[in-house]
Amino acid sequence: MKFLRMRPGFGEQLLAEGDPEVAEDQERLVEEFRRQLDQGMWAAVPVVNESGRREAEMVRAFEDVPLATDRVIFFPRAAGGAV
Amino acid sequence: MTIALAATAIVVVALLFEISLPWLDRRADRRRALKEARLREPGNSALYDPGRERRAEQRARELLRSCVNEEEWSMYRDLGFIRVWGGQSGGVGGLASRGRDLRGVPYAYLVYPHKPIVAYLPQTGQLLNEYCVEFPDETRPYGSPRLPDSDDVLAKWMALKGDEERLISEANMHLPGRQLDPARVRRDLWRLKQWQRERAKARRSGATAAEARFR
C-alpha cells in the first residue's frame, strides 16, 4: 500500500509504502496516516465498484482503508473559494 | 517675518537631511541584503521554474488518469473539464443537503481546474449553482498553495464521489454567473453533448480518431 500526497509544484509525493498485514509496516502506515490528518489533509481511496466503474471513497481513519487498496491519496482539505 | 521663517525651515530640513543620510544609506543596504537573502530561499516565487510546474502537472495528469474512468479522462483531455453525476456518494446528496429539492431529477457537476464547480440539470441544461472551493496547501513548498491543475480536478472528483455532501458544505455557494460566464458554461455543455455524440458514433464505427477534432 502506498500513501501519496498531492503537493503544489510536485504532483504527487510518496509519503510511505508498506504491507498493512505486516505489523511493523502497519504501525508506520497508521502513524503517517494520523500525521497527515493532523496536518489537515483529507484522505481518499480510489476504488472500483461492482460494475467496474472507478469511484473514490473518503476515509477518516486508517481502519476504514480497504485492505485490498494499493494507494491512499492525501490532499489538502477543501475550503470555500473566492467570495 | 514669513521669509525669515521659510528660510529657517529650509535650513533645518537641509541639516536634517544631511544628518540622516548615513542612516538612510544603512537602511538601503539592509533592504538590499534582505532582498538578496529572500531571492536565495528555495520557495521563492522569484525563482519560479516553469519546468517544475510542467513536470508537476505531468505527474498530476498521470495520477488523474489512473484514478478516473476512461470516459472522464478523455473528457478532461479533450474538453478541459469533467462531468460528475451528483447524488452518487450515498447519504442525502450535496444539493439536497443545501436545501435544493430536485425531486429525484438527476443533476451533475462540471469540474474545472481552479474554477468553481458548476451544478446543472443535464436534461434541460439549466445551471443551478456555482460552488467555489479550493484545496490550499498552506505548507507552500514552492511559495504557492495551489495544486497543479489536474490535482485540483482529481481532488474535486474524489471529494464529490466520496463525500459530496461534505465538499458542497465546505464550498461557497453562489448563483450561476458569479465567477464563470454562464454563456461559456452553456457552450461547454453544448461541446460536451457534441463530444458524446462523436464518441458514440466513433464507438459504433470502431474508430477513435474522431476525438481529435475537439482538441
Coordinates of C-alpha atoms in Angstrom, one line a residue:
Chain A
M1 CA 0.0 0.0 0.0
K2 CA 1.3 3.4 -1.0
F3 CA 0.5 6.8 0.7
L4 CA 0.6 9.6 -1.9
R5 CA 0.2 13.3 -1.2
M6 CA -0.7 16.0 -3.7
R7 CA 1.7 18.9 -3.4
P8 CA 1.9 22.2 -5.2
G9 CA 4.9 22.2 -7.5
F10 CA 5.4 18.4 -7.2
G11 CA 2.4 16.5 -8.4
E12 CA 2.1 13.5 -6.1
Q13 CA 4.7 12.7 -3.5
L14 CA 5.2 9.2 -2.0
L15 CA 4.9 9.5 1.8
A16 CA 5.0 5.9 2.9
E17 CA 4.8 2.4 1.5
G18 CA 4.2 -0.9 3.2
D19 CA 2.2 -4.0 3.6
P20 CA -0.6 -3.4 6.1
E21 CA -0.6 -7.1 7.0
V22 CA 2.9 -6.8 8.4
A23 CA 2.8 -5.4 11.9
E24 CA 5.8 -3.2 11.6
D25 CA 4.6 -1.7 8.3
Q26 CA 1.1 -1.2 9.6
E27 CA 2.4 0.8 12.6
R28 CA 4.3 3.1 10.3
L29 CA 1.3 3.5 7.9
V30 CA -1.0 4.2 10.8
E31 CA 1.4 6.8 12.2
E32 CA 1.8 8.5 8.8
F33 CA -2.0 8.4 8.2
R34 CA -2.6 10.2 11.5
R35 CA 0.1 12.7 10.8
Q36 CA -1.4 13.7 7.5
L37 CA -4.9 14.0 9.0
D38 CA -3.4 16.1 11.8
Q39 CA -1.9 18.4 9.2
G40 CA -5.4 19.0 7.9
M41 CA -5.3 16.6 4.9
W42 CA -8.3 14.7 3.5
A43 CA -7.7 11.0 2.5
A44 CA -9.3 9.3 -0.4
V45 CA -9.0 5.8 -1.8
P46 CA -9.6 5.1 -5.5
V47 CA -11.9 2.0 -5.8
V48 CA -13.6 0.0 -8.5
N49 CA -17.3 -0.8 -7.9
E50 CA -19.1 -4.0 -8.8
S51 CA -20.0 -2.7 -12.3
G52 CA -16.3 -2.0 -13.0
R53 CA -16.6 1.8 -12.7
R54 CA -13.9 3.7 -10.9
E55 CA -15.0 5.6 -7.9
A56 CA -13.5 7.1 -4.8
E57 CA -14.1 6.7 -1.1
M58 CA -13.1 9.3 1.5
V59 CA -11.6 7.7 4.6
R60 CA -11.3 9.3 8.0
A61 CA -9.5 6.6 9.9
F62 CA -6.9 4.0 8.9
E63 CA -9.3 1.2 9.8
D64 CA -11.6 2.4 7.1
V65 CA -9.0 1.9 4.3
P66 CA -9.9 -1.2 2.4
L67 CA -7.1 -3.8 2.8
A68 CA -7.1 -4.6 -0.9
T69 CA -6.4 -1.0 -1.9
D70 CA -3.0 -0.2 -3.3
R71 CA -2.9 3.5 -2.6
V72 CA -4.3 6.2 -0.4
I73 CA -4.2 9.8 -1.7
F74 CA -4.0 12.7 0.6
F75 CA -4.9 16.2 -0.4
P76 CA -5.5 19.5 1.4
R77 CA -8.9 19.8 2.9
A78 CA -11.5 21.8 1.0
A79 CA -12.0 25.5 1.8
G80 CA -14.6 27.9 0.4
G81 CA -13.0 29.7 -2.5
A82 CA -13.3 33.3 -3.8
V83 CA -16.2 35.0 -2.2
Chain B
M1 CA 9.0 87.6 9.0
T2 CA 7.5 84.9 6.8
I3 CA 10.5 84.9 4.6
A4 CA 12.8 84.5 7.6
L5 CA 10.7 81.6 8.9
A6 CA 10.7 79.9 5.5
A7 CA 14.5 80.3 5.2
T8 CA 15.0 78.8 8.7
A9 CA 12.7 75.9 7.8
I10 CA 14.7 75.2 4.6
V11 CA 18.0 75.3 6.6
V12 CA 16.5 72.9 9.2
V13 CA 15.3 70.5 6.5
A14 CA 18.7 70.6 4.8
L15 CA 20.5 69.9 8.0
L16 CA 18.2 67.0 8.9
F17 CA 18.7 65.5 5.5
E18 CA 22.4 65.8 5.9
I19 CA 22.3 64.2 9.3
S20 CA 20.0 61.3 8.2
L21 CA 22.0 60.4 5.1
P22 CA 24.2 57.7 6.7
W23 CA 21.1 56.3 8.4
L24 CA 19.2 56.2 5.0
D25 CA 22.3 54.5 3.4
R26 CA 22.4 51.8 6.1
R27 CA 18.7 51.2 5.7
A28 CA 19.0 50.8 2.0
D29 CA 21.9 48.4 2.4
R30 CA 19.9 46.3 4.9
R31 CA 16.9 46.2 2.5
R32 CA 19.2 45.1 -0.4
A33 CA 20.7 42.3 1.8
L34 CA 17.3 41.2 2.9
K35 CA 16.0 41.1 -0.7
E36 CA 19.0 39.0 -1.8
A37 CA 18.6 36.6 1.0
R38 CA 14.9 36.2 0.1
L39 CA 15.9 35.5 -3.5
R40 CA 18.1 32.7 -2.3
E41 CA 15.3 31.0 -0.4
P42 CA 14.2 27.7 -2.2
G43 CA 10.5 28.5 -2.0
N44 CA 10.8 32.0 -3.5
S45 CA 8.4 32.7 -6.3
A46 CA 11.1 35.0 -7.9
L47 CA 12.9 31.7 -8.7
Y48 CA 9.8 30.4 -10.5
D49 CA 10.7 27.4 -12.5
P50 CA 8.2 26.7 -15.3
G51 CA 9.8 23.3 -15.9
R52 CA 9.0 22.3 -12.4
E53 CA 5.4 23.4 -12.8
R54 CA 5.1 21.4 -16.1
R55 CA 6.6 18.3 -14.5
A56 CA 4.3 18.6 -11.6
E57 CA 1.3 18.9 -13.9
Q58 CA 2.5 16.0 -16.0
R59 CA 2.7 13.8 -12.8
A60 CA -0.8 15.1 -11.7
R61 CA -2.2 14.2 -15.1
E62 CA -0.9 10.6 -14.8
L63 CA -2.4 10.3 -11.3
L64 CA -5.7 11.7 -12.6
R65 CA -5.7 9.3 -15.5
S66 CA -5.0 6.3 -13.2
C67 CA -8.0 7.2 -10.9
V68 CA -10.9 8.3 -13.1
N69 CA -12.8 6.4 -15.7
E70 CA -11.6 6.3 -19.3
E71 CA -14.6 8.4 -20.4
E72 CA -13.8 11.0 -17.8
W73 CA -10.1 11.1 -18.6
S74 CA -10.9 11.6 -22.4
M75 CA -13.4 14.3 -21.4
Y76 CA -10.8 16.2 -19.4
R77 CA -8.1 15.7 -22.1
D78 CA -10.4 16.8 -24.9
L79 CA -12.7 19.4 -23.3
G80 CA -10.7 20.6 -20.2
F81 CA -13.4 19.6 -17.6
I82 CA -15.0 16.5 -16.2
R83 CA -18.7 15.9 -15.6
V84 CA -19.5 14.2 -12.3
W85 CA -23.1 12.9 -11.6
G86 CA -24.5 14.1 -8.3
G87 CA -26.1 12.2 -5.5
Q88 CA -23.9 9.1 -6.0
S89 CA -21.9 9.1 -2.9
G90 CA -24.7 7.8 -0.7
G91 CA -26.3 9.9 2.0
V92 CA -28.6 12.9 1.3
G93 CA -26.5 14.2 -1.6
G94 CA -24.9 17.6 -2.0
L95 CA -27.7 19.7 -3.5
A96 CA -30.4 18.2 -1.4
S97 CA -28.4 18.9 1.7
R98 CA -28.2 22.6 0.8
G99 CA -32.0 23.0 0.6
R100 CA -32.5 22.3 -3.1
D101 CA -35.3 19.8 -3.6
L102 CA -34.8 18.3 -7.0
R103 CA -37.4 15.6 -6.5
G104 CA -35.2 12.9 -7.9
V105 CA -34.3 14.8 -11.0
P106 CA -30.7 13.8 -12.0
Y107 CA -28.1 16.5 -11.6
A108 CA -24.5 16.8 -12.4
Y109 CA -21.4 18.9 -11.8
L110 CA -18.9 20.4 -14.2
V111 CA -15.5 20.2 -12.6
Y112 CA -12.9 22.7 -14.0
P113 CA -9.3 23.1 -12.7
H114 CA -9.1 26.0 -10.3
K115 CA -12.6 27.3 -11.1
P116 CA -15.9 26.9 -9.3
I117 CA -17.8 23.6 -9.6
V118 CA -21.0 24.2 -11.6
A119 CA -24.1 22.2 -10.8
Y120 CA -26.7 21.8 -13.6
L121 CA -29.6 19.7 -14.8
P122 CA -28.4 17.6 -17.7
Q123 CA -32.0 17.1 -19.0
T124 CA -32.6 20.8 -19.5
G125 CA -29.2 22.3 -19.3
Q126 CA -30.3 24.6 -16.5
L127 CA -27.5 25.9 -14.4
L128 CA -28.2 25.6 -10.7
N129 CA -25.3 26.9 -8.6
E130 CA -21.6 27.6 -8.6
Y131 CA -19.6 26.1 -5.7
C132 CA -16.3 27.9 -5.1
V133 CA -13.9 25.6 -3.4
E134 CA -10.1 25.4 -3.1
F135 CA -7.6 22.9 -1.7
P136 CA -4.9 25.2 -0.4
D137 CA -1.7 23.6 0.8
E138 CA -0.5 26.0 3.4
T139 CA 2.9 24.4 3.6
R140 CA 3.5 26.2 0.3
P141 CA 6.5 24.0 -0.8
Y142 CA 7.3 26.4 -3.6
G143 CA 5.7 29.5 -2.4
S144 CA 2.2 28.8 -3.7
P145 CA -0.6 26.9 -2.0
R146 CA -2.1 25.9 -5.4
L147 CA -2.1 22.3 -6.5
P148 CA -1.4 21.5 -10.2
D149 CA -4.5 21.8 -12.4
S150 CA -5.0 18.1 -12.7
D151 CA -4.6 17.5 -9.0
D152 CA -7.2 20.2 -8.3
V153 CA -9.6 18.3 -10.7
L154 CA -8.8 15.0 -9.1
A155 CA -9.3 16.3 -5.6
K156 CA -12.7 17.7 -6.6
W157 CA -13.6 14.4 -8.3
M158 CA -12.6 12.3 -5.3
A159 CA -14.4 14.5 -2.9
L160 CA -17.6 14.6 -5.0
K161 CA -17.5 10.8 -5.5
G162 CA -16.6 10.0 -1.9
D163 CA -18.4 12.6 0.1
E164 CA -20.4 15.0 -2.0
E165 CA -22.2 16.5 1.0
R166 CA -19.0 17.3 2.8
L167 CA -17.4 19.0 -0.2
I168 CA -20.6 21.0 -1.0
S169 CA -21.0 22.1 2.6
E170 CA -17.4 23.4 2.6
A171 CA -17.8 25.4 -0.6
N172 CA -19.1 28.9 -1.0
M173 CA -22.3 28.7 -2.9
H174 CA -23.3 31.3 -5.5
L175 CA -25.8 31.7 -8.2
P176 CA -24.5 30.9 -11.7
G177 CA -22.5 33.8 -13.2
R178 CA -20.7 34.8 -10.1
Q179 CA -17.3 33.7 -11.4
L180 CA -18.0 31.7 -14.6
D181 CA -19.7 33.3 -17.5
P182 CA -23.0 31.3 -17.9
A183 CA -22.7 31.6 -21.7
R184 CA -19.3 29.9 -21.6
V185 CA -20.7 27.1 -19.3
R186 CA -23.6 26.6 -21.7
R187 CA -21.2 26.4 -24.6
D188 CA -19.2 23.8 -22.6
L189 CA -22.4 21.8 -22.1
W190 CA -23.0 22.0 -25.9
R191 CA -19.4 20.9 -26.5
L192 CA -20.0 18.0 -24.1
K193 CA -23.1 16.9 -26.0
Q194 CA -21.3 17.0 -29.3
W195 CA -18.3 15.2 -27.9
Q196 CA -20.5 12.4 -26.5
R197 CA -22.3 12.2 -29.9
E198 CA -19.0 11.9 -31.7
R199 CA -17.7 9.3 -29.2
A200 CA -20.8 7.2 -29.6
K201 CA -20.5 7.4 -33.3
A202 CA -16.8 6.5 -33.2
R203 CA -17.5 3.6 -30.9
R204 CA -20.2 2.4 -33.3
S205 CA -17.9 2.6 -36.3
G206 CA -14.9 1.3 -34.3
A207 CA -12.9 4.5 -34.9
T208 CA -11.4 6.5 -32.1
A209 CA -9.7 9.3 -34.1
A210 CA -12.8 11.4 -34.1
E211 CA -12.0 12.7 -30.6
A212 CA -9.1 14.7 -32.0
R213 CA -11.5 17.1 -33.7
F214 CA -12.4 18.5 -30.2
R215 CA -8.9 19.1 -29.0

